Coordinates of C-alpha atoms in Angstrom, one line a residue:
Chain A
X21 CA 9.3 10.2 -56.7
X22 CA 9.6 13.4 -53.9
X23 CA 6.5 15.7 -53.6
X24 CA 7.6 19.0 -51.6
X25 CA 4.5 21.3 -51.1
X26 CA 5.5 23.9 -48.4
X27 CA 2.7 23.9 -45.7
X28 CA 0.1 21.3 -46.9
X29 CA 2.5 18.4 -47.2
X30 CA 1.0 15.5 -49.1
X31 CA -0.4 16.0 -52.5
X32 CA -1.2 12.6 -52.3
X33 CA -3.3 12.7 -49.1
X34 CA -7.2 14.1 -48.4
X35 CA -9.0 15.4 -50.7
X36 CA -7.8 13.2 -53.7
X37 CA -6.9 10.3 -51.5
X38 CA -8.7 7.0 -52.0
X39 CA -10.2 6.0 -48.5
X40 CA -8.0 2.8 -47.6
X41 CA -4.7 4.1 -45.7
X42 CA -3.6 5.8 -42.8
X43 CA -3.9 9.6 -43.3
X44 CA -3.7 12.9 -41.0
X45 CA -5.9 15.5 -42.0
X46 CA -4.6 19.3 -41.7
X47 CA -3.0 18.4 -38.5
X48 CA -1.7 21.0 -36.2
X49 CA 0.7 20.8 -32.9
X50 CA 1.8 23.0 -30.8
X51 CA 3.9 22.7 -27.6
X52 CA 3.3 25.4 -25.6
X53 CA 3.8 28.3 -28.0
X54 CA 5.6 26.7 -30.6
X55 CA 4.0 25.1 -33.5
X56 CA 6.0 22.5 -34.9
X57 CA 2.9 20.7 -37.0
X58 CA 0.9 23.6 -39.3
X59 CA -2.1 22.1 -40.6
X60 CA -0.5 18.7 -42.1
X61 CA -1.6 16.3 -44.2
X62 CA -0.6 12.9 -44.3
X63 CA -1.4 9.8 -46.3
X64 CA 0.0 6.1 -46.4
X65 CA -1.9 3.7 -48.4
X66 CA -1.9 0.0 -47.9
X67 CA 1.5 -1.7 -49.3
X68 CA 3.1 1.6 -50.0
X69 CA 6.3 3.1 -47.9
X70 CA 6.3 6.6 -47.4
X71 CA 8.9 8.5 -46.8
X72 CA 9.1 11.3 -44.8
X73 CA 12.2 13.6 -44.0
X74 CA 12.6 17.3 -42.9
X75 CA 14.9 19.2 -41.2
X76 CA 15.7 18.7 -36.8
X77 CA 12.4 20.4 -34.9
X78 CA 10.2 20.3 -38.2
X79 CA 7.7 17.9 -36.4
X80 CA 8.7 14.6 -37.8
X81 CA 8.2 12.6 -34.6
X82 CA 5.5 14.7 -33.9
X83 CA 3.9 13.5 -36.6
X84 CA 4.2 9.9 -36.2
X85 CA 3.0 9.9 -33.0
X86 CA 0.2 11.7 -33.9
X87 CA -0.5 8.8 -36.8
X88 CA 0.4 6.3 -34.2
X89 CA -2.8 7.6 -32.2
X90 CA -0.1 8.5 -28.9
X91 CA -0.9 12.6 -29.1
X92 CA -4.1 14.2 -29.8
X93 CA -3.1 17.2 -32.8
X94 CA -4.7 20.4 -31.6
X95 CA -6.7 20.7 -34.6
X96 CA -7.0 18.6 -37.6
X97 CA -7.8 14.5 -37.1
X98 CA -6.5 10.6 -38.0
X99 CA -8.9 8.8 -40.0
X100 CA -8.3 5.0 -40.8
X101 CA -9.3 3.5 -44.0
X102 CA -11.5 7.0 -44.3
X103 CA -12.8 6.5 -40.3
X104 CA -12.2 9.3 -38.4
X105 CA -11.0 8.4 -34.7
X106 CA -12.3 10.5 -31.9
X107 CA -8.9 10.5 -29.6
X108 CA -6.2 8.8 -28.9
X109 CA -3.9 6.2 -26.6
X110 CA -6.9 4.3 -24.0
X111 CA -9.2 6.6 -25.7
X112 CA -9.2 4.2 -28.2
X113 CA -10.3 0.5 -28.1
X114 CA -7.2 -1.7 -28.2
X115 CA -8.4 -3.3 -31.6
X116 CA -7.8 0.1 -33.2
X117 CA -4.3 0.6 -31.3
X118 CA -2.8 -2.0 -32.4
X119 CA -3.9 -1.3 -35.9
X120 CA -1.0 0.6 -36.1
X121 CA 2.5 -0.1 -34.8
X122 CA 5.8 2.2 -34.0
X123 CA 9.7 1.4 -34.6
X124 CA 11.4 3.7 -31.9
X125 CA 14.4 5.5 -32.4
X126 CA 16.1 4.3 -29.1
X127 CA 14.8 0.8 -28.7
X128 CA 16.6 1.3 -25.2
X129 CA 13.7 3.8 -24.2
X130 CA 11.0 2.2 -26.1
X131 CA 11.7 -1.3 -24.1
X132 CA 10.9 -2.0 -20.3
X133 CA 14.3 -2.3 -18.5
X134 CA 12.5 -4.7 -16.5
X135 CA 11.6 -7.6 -18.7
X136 CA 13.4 -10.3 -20.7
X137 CA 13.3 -10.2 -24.4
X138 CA 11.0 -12.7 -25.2
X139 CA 8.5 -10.6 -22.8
X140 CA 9.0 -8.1 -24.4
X141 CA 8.2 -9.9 -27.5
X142 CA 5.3 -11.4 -26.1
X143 CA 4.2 -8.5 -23.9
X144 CA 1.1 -6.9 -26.8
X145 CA -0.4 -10.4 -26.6
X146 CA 0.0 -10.9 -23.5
X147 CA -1.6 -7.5 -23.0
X148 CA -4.7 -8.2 -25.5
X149 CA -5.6 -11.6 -23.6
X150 CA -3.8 -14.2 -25.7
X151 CA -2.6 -17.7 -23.9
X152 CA 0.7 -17.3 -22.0
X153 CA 2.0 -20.8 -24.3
X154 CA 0.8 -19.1 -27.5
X155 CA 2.5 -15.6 -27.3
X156 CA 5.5 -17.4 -25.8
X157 CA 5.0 -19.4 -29.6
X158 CA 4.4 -16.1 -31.3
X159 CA 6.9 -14.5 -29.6
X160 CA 9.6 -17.0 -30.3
X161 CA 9.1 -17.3 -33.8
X162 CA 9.2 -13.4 -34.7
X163 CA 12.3 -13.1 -32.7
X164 CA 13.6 -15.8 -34.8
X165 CA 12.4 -14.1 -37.8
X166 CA 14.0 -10.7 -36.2
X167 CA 17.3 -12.3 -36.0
X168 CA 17.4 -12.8 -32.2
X169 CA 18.7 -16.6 -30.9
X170 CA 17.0 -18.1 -28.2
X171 CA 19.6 -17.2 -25.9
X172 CA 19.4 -13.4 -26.4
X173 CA 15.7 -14.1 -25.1
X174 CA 16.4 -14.6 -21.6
X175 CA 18.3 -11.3 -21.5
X176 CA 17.3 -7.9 -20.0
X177 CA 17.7 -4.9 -22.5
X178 CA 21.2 -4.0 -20.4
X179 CA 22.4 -7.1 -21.2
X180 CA 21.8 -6.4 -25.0
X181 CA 23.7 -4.2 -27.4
X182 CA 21.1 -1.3 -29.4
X183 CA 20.9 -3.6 -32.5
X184 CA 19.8 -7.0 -30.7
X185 CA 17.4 -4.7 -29.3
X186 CA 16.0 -2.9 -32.0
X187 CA 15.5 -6.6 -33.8
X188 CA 13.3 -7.0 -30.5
X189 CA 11.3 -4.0 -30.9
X190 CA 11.0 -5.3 -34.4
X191 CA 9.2 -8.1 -33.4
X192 CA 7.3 -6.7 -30.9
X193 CA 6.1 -4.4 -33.4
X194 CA 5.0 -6.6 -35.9
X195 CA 3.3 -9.0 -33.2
X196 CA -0.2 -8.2 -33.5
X197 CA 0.1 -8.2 -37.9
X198 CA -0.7 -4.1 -37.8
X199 CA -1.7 -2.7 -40.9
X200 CA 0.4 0.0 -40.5
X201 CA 4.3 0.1 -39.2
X202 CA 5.8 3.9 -38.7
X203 CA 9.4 3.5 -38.3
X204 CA 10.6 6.8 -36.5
X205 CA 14.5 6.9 -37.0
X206 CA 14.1 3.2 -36.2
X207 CA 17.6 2.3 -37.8
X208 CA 19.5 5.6 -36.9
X209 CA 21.2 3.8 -33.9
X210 CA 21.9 0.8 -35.4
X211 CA 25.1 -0.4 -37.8
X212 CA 24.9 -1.5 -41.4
X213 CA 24.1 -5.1 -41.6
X214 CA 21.5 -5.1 -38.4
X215 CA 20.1 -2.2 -40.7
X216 CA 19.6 -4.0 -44.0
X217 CA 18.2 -7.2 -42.2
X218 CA 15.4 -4.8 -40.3
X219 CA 14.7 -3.2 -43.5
X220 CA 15.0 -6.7 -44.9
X221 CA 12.1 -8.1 -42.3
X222 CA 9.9 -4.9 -42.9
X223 CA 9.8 -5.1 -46.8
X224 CA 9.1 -8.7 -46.5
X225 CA 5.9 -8.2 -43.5
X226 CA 5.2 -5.9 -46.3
X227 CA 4.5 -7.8 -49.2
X228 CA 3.3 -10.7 -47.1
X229 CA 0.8 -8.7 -45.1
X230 CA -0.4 -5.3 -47.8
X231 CA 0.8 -2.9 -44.8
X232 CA 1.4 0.7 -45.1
X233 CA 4.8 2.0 -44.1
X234 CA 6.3 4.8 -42.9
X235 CA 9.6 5.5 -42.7
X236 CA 11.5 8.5 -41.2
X237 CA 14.8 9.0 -41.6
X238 CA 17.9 11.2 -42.5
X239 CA 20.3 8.8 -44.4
X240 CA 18.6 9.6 -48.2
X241 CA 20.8 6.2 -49.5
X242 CA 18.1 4.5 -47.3
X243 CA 15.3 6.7 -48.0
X244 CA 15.7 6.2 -51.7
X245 CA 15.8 2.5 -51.3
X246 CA 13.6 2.2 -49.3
X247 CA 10.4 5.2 -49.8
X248 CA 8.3 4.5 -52.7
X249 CA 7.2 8.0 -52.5
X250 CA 9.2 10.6 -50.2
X251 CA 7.4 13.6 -48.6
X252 CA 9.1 16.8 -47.3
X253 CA 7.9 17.9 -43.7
X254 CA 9.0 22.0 -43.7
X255 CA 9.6 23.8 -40.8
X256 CA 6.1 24.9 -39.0
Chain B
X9 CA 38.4 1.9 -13.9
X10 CA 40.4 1.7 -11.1
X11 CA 38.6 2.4 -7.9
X12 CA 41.0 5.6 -7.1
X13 CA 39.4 7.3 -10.4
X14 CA 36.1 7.1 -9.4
X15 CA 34.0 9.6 -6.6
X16 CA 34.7 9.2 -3.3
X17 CA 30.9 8.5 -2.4
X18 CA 30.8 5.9 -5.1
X19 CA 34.1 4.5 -3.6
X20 CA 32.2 4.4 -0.6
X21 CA 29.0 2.4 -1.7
X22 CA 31.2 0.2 -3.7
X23 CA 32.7 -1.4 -0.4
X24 CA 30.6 -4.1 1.2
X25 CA 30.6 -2.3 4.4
X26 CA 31.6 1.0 5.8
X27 CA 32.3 1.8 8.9
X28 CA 29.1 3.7 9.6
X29 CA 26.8 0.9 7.7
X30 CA 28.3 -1.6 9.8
X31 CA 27.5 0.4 13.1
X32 CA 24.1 0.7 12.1
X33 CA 23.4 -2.8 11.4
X34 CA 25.0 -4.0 14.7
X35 CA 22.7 -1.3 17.0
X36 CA 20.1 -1.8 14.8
X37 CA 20.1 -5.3 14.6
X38 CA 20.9 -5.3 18.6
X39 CA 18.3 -3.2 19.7
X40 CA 15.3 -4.9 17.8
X41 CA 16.4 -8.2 18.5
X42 CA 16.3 -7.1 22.2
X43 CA 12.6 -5.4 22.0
X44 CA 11.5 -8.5 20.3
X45 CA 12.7 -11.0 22.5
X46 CA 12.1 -8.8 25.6
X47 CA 8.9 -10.7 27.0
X48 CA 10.7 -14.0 26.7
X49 CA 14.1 -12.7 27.9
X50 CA 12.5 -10.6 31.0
X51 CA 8.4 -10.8 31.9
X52 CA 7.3 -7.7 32.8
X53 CA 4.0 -6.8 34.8
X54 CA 3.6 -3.6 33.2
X55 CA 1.2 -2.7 36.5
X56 CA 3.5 -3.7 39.2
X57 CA 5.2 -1.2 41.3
X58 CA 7.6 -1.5 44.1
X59 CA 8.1 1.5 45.8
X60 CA 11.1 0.0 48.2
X61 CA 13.5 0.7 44.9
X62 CA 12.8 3.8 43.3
X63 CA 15.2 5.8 41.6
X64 CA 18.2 3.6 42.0
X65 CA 21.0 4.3 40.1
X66 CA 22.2 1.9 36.9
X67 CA 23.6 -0.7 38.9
X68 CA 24.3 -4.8 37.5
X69 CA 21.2 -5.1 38.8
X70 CA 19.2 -2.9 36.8
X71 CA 21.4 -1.8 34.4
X72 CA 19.8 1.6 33.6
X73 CA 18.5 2.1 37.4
X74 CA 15.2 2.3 38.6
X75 CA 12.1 4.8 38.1
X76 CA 9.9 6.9 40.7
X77 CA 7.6 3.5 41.0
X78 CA 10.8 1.3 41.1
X79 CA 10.5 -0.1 37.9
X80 CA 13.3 -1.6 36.0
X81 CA 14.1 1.2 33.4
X82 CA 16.1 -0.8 30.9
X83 CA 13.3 -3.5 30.8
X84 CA 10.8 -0.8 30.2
X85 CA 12.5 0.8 27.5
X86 CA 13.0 -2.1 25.4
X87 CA 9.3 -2.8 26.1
X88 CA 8.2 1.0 25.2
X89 CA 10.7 0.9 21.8
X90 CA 8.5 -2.4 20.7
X91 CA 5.5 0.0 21.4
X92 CA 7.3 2.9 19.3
X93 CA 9.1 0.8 16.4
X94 CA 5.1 -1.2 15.9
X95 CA 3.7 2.1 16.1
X96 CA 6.2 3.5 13.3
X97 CA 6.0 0.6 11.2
X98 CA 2.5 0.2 10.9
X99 CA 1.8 3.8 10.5
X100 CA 4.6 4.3 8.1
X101 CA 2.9 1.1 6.5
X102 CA -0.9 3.0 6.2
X103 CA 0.3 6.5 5.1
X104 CA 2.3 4.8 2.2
X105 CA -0.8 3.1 1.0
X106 CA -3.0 6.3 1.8
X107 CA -0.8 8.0 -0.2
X108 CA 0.4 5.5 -3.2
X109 CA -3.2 5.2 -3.8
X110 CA -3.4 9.0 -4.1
X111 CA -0.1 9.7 -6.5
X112 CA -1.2 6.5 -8.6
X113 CA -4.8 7.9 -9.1
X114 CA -3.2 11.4 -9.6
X115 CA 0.2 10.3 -11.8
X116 CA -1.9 8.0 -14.1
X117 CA -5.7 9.4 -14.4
X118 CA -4.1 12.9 -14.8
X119 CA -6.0 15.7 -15.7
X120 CA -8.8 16.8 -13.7
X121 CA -8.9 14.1 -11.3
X122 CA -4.6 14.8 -10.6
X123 CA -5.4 19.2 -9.8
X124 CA -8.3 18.1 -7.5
X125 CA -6.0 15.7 -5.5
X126 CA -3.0 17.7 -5.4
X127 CA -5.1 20.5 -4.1
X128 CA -6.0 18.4 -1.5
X129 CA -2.6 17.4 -0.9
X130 CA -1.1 20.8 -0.8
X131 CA -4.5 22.1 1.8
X132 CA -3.2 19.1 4.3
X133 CA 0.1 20.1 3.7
X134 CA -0.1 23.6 4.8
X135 CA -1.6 22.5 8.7
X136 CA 0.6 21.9 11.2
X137 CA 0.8 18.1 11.3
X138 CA 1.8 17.8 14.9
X139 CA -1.3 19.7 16.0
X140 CA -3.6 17.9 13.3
X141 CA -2.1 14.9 14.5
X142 CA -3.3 16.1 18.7
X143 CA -6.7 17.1 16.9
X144 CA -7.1 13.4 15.4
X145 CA -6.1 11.8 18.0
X146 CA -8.4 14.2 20.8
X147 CA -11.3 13.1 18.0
X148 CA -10.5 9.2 18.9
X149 CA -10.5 7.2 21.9
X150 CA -6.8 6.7 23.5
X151 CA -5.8 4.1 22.4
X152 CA -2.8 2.2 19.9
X153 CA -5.2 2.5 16.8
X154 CA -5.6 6.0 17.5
X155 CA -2.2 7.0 17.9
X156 CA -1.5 5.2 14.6
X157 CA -4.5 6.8 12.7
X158 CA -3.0 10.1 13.5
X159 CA 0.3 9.3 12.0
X160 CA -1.2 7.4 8.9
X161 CA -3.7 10.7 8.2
X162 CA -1.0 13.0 8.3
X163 CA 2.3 11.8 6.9
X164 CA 0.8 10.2 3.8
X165 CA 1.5 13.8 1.4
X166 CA 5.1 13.2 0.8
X167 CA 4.3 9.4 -0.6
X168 CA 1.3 10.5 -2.7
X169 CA 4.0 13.6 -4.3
X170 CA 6.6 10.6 -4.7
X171 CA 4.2 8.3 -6.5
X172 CA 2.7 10.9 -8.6
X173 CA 5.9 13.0 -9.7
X174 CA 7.6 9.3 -11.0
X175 CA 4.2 8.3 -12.7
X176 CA 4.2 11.4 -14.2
X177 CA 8.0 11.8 -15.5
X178 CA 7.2 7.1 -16.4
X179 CA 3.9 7.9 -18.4
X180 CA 5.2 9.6 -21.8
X181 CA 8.3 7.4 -21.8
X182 CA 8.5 5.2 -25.0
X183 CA 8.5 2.3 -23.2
X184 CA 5.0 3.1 -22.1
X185 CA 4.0 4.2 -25.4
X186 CA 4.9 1.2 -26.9
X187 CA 2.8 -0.8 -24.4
X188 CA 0.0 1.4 -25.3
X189 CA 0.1 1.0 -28.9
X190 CA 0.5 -2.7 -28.2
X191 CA -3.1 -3.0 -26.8
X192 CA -2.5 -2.8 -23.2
X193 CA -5.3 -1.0 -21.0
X194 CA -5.1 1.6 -18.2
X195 CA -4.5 -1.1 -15.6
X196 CA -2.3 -3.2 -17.7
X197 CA 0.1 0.0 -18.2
X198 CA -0.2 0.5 -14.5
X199 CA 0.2 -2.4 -13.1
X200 CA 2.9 -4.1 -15.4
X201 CA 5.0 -0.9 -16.3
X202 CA 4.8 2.1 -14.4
X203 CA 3.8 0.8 -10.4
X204 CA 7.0 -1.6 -10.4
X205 CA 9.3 1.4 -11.7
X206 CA 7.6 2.6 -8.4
X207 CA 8.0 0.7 -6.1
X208 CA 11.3 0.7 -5.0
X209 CA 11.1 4.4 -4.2
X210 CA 7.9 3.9 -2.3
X211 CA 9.5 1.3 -0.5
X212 CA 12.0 3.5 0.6
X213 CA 10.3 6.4 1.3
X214 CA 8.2 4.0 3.6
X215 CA 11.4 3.1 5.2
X216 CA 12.7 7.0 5.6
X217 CA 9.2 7.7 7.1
X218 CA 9.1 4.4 9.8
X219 CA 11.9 7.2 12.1
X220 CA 9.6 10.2 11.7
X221 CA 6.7 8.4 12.6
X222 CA 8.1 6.9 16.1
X223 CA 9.5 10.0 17.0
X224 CA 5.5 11.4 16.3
X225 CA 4.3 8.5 18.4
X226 CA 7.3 9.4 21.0
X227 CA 5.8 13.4 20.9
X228 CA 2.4 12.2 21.2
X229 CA 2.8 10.4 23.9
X230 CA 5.3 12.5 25.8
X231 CA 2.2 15.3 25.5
X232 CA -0.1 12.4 27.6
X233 CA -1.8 11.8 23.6
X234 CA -0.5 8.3 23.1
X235 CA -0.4 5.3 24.9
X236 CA -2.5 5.1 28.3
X237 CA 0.3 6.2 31.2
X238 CA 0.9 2.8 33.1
X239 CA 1.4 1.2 29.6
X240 CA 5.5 1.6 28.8
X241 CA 6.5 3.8 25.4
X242 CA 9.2 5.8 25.1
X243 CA 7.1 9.1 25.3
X244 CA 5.6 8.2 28.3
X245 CA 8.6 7.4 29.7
X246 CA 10.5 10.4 28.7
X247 CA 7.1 12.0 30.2
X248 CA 7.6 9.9 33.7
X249 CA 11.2 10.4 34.2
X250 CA 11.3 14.4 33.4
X251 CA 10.2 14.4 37.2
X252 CA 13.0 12.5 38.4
X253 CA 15.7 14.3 36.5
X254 CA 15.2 17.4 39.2
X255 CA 15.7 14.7 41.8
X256 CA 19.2 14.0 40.1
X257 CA 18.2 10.5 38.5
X258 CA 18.8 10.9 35.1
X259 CA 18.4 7.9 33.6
X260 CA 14.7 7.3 34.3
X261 CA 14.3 9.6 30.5
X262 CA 17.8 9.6 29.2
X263 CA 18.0 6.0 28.7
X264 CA 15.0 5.8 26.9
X265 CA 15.8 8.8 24.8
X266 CA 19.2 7.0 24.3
X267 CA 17.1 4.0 22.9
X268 CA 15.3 5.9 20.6
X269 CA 18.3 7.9 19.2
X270 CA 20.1 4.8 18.3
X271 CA 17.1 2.8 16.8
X272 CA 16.2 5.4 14.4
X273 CA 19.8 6.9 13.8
X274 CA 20.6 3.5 13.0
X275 CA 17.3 3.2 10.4
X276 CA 18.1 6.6 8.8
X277 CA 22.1 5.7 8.2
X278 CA 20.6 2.6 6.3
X279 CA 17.8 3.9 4.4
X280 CA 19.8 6.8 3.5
X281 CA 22.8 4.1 1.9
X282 CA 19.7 2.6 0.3
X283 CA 18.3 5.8 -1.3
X284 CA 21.9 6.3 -2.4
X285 CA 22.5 3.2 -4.2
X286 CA 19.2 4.0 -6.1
X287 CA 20.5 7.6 -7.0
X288 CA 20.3 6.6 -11.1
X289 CA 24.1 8.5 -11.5
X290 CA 25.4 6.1 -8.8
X291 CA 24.0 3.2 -10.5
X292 CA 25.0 4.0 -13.3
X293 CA 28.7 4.1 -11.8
X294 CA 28.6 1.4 -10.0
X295 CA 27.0 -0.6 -13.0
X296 CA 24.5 -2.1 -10.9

C-alpha cells in the first residue's frame, strides 16, 4: 500500500496511531536556512517495515537520524512506544540508544578504520559492559549469521570489499536485539546476492524478534518487496 | 602503476630513503648520540676555568678552540645541546598535554564549554609569546623548571586548535554515530574512537614543536632568562662567545649555533617526511 500526503507525511502516524512503535511527531529540520524536514510525521509499529522514499535533499536521512535519536529536530519530538524522549545521542541513557539501531549507507564510514571485524561486531557490547568472552561469542555468531567467515574477522575494513562490510554493520546492528532497525540506503552500495541475503537476515530478525523496520531506499523492485507500507517524504 | 606515473613527491616518499632523509638521520642520530654520551666520553667540570688557554683556535686539541675562560668549546656545546634538546623535549611534552586536554575538552564537550576555551585560546594567542614567555619566566625563580614552564604555558594553542579541529571534523562521522547508537558513553566515544584518530597528529605536532621550543630555550637564555651563566646551553653560549667574536675568535658562538642548526634542521626534515606520509592524499597513493 503507498500513502502520499504532501506535508504531514504519515496518515498512519500521531493522532490515530496506536502507542507501541517508533514515531516522529511534526518534526522539523533546518540546516542553516534550509528546511529539508517541515513538520513530519512518522510512524513504524512493531513487526511492520516501512518504507520511505522521496526525491535527493527531501530529508530522508535527515529523518532517520532524527528517529535514530542522533539529531535533535528543531521542533516537533520522538516518542517510543508513546514515551516522548527529551534529547538525543548521550543525552539519552544507553538502554534507550540502543533501542533503536541504524544500517548506514557507506558501511566504510559507518565502521572504525581502526578495528577488526569481529570488534567491530563486538564493539556495542563491549561498550554497554558485557564480558570480553561473551561479545566475542555474540559477536561470532551474528557474523556467522551475517555471512562473514571467521577469517574475514581478523580483517580491517580496508582489507574488506563494501559488501563483507555492510554484512558487518549488519551484525553490529542487530547486536544488542533493537526493537527498531532503520536501514538508510543500507543496500545501495552493495551487489545483488549480498543484497537479498541482508534483506534475507533482516526479515528473518524480524519475525523472530516483532521489530519495526525502516527502510530507505531508491530501487522501488526492493521497496515493493520489501515495505509493507511505503510513505512519500516531499520536498520541505 | 608504474612509479613514473605517479607525483614526483609521492615518488619521493615511496623510496626508502632520500638523500635529504638520510642526511638527517645520520646528523641527527650523530649529534644526540654525542650529547648523550658526552659525560662518559669527556667529564666536564662545568666550573673550572683555565685562563692560560683562552680563545685558542680549533685545533686537534680542541676541536672547536677554546672560550674567553679557556674552556673546551666543542665539549660545552654538546653539553649545552643536552641542556636545549631536554629542555625542548619536555616542554614540547607539557604544552601538548596542556593543550590536548584543552582541544579534547573543546572538540568533544562542544558547545558552551568549546567558545569559552577558544576564547581563551585566541586571548593567549594574540600576546607576544616571546615576551610572555620573559614575563613567566621573570615571575619564577631561574632555574630549568622555569625555563620549561615558560615554554609549556605558551606554545600549547597550536595543539589545543589541532586536537579540537580533528575532534570536531571525527565527531559527526558515521563511524561515531554508530558507536553512539550502540550504547557507548562520552568517554567510551572518546577514548576508543575519536583520541586514537588523534593521536598520531598530536604526536607529530609534538615532534614539529620539540625545534621551536629549543630555539625558545636558546632565545631565553641568550637574553640571561634561562639557564644560570656558568651552567653550559647553547644560549648562554652564543651569549658568552658574542664577546669574543670582536676579538676575532669565532667559534666560541658559531659552533654552538652550528650545533643547534643541525639538530633541529635535522628534526624538522624528519617530522616534516612524517607529516607528509600522513597527508590522507599521499596515503592514499602510496596505499599505506
Amino acid at each position: 500500500m503507498t500513502i502520499t500526503v504532501p506535508g504531514a507525511t504519515d496518515t498512519a502516524a500521531p493522532g490515530g496511531a496506536p502507542a507501541g512503535g517508533l514515531a516522529a511527531h511534526q518534526v522539523s529540520v533546518a540546516y542553516g536556512g534550509q528546511r529539508v524536514l517541515d513538520r513530519v510525521d512518522l510512524h513504524i509499529a512493531p513487526g511492520e517495515t516501512v518504507g520511505l522514499r522521496g526525491p535527493s535533499g527531501s530529508g530522508k536521512s535527515t529523518l532517520a537520524r532524527v528517529l535514530a535519536l542522533l539529531h535533535a529536530p528543531d521542533s516537533g519530538h520522538v516518542t517510543i512506544d508513546g514515551q516522548p524522549l527529551g534529547g538525543v545521542r548521550h543525552r539519552l541513557p544507553a538502554a534507550l540508544r540502543t533501542r533503536v539501531a541504524v544500517l548506514f549507507q557507506s558501511p566504510r564510514a559507518a565502521t572504525d578504520p581502526r578495528l577488526s571485524l569481529a570488534d567491530i561486531v563486538a564493539e556495542p557490547l563491549r561498550a554497554t559492559g558485557t564480558p570480553r568472552e561473551q561479545a566475542a561469542a555474540r559477536a561470532a555468531e551474528l557474523a556467522d549469521l551475517a555471512g562473514l567467515t571467521p577469517d574475514l574477522l581478523t580483517r580491517r575494513p580496508h582489507a574488506v570489499s563494501d559488501g563483507q562490510l555492510q554484512r558487518a554493520c549488519l551484525a553490529r546492528a542487530l547486536v544488542h536485539r533493537p526493537d527498531y532497525l532503520l536501514c538508510d540506503e543500507a543496500t545501495a552500495m552493495l551487489d545483488a546476492s549480498t543484497q537479498a541475503h541482508v534483506a534475507a537476515v533482516i526479515g528473518d530478525y524480524q519475525r523472530r524478534q516483532g521489530a519495526g523496520v525502516l527502510v530507505i531506499t531508491h530501487d522501488p523492485a526492493l521497496m515493493a518487496r520489501w515495505a509493507t507500507r511505503v510513505v512519500d517524504l516531499p520536498t520541505a | 602503476m608504474t612509479d613514473l606515473a605517479l607525483p614526483a613527491r609521492v615518488r619521493r616518499l615511496r623510496r626508502p630513503g632520500s638523500v635529504g632523509t638520510t642526511v638527517a638521520v645520520v646528523v641527527l642520530a650523530g649529534v644526540v648520540a654525542a650529547a648523550l654520551l658526552a659525560p662518559i666520553l669527556w667529564p666536564l667540570d662545568q666550573s673550572a676555568v683555565d685562563l692560560s688557554r683562552t680563545r685558542l683556535a680549533p685545533s686537534p686539541e680542541h676541536l672547536a678552540g677554546t672560550d674567553d675562560l679557556g674552556r673546551d668549546v666543542a665539549v660545552r656545546s654538546l653539553y649545552g645541546l643536552r641542556v636545549s634538546l631536554l629542555v625542548g623535549a619536555v616542554a614540547a611534552l607539557v604544552a601538548a598535554v596542556i593543550g590536548g586536554l584543552v582541544g579534547a575538552v573543546a572538540g568533544s564537550v562542544g558547545g558552551w564549554v568549546d567558545r569559552a576555551l577558544m576564547r581563551v585560546v585566541d586571548t593567549v594567542a594574540a600576546l607576544p609569546h616571546l615576551l610572555l614567555g620573559i614575563f613567566i619566566v621573570a615571575m619564577l625563580r631561574p632555574s630549568l623548571g622555569a625555563v620549561i614552564a615558560s615554554i609549556a604555558l605558551t606554545h600549547w594553542l597550536s595543539t589545543a586548535r589541532i586536537v579540537r579541529s580533528e575532534l570536531l571534523s571525527l565527531r559527526n562521522r558515521p563511524f561515531v554515530d554508530a558507536a553512539i547508537s550502540g550504547g557507548a558513553g562520552r568517554v567510551r566515544v572518546l577514548t576508543r574512537h575519536l583520541l586514537p584518530h588523534v593521536l598520531p597528529r598530536l604526536a607529530l605536532a609534538t615532534t614539529l614543536m620539540v625545534p621551536h621550543a629549543v630555539w625558545h630555550e636558546t632565545a631565553l637564555s641568550f637574553l640571561g632568562l634561562g639557564l644560570p651563566p656558568h651552567l653550559a646551553s647553547i644560549g648562554n653560549m652564543i651569549n658568552d662567545g658574542q664577546r669574543s667574536l670582536l676579538t676575532g675568535a669565532w667559534w666560541a658562538s658559531i659552533v654552538p649555533g652550528l650545533l643547534l642548526v643541525a639538530a633541529t634542521l635535522a628534526l624538522a626534515v624528519l617530522t616534516g617526511r612524517w607529516r607528509d606520509r600522513l597527508d590522507p592524499r599521499v596515503r592514499a597513493e602510496l596505499h599505506l
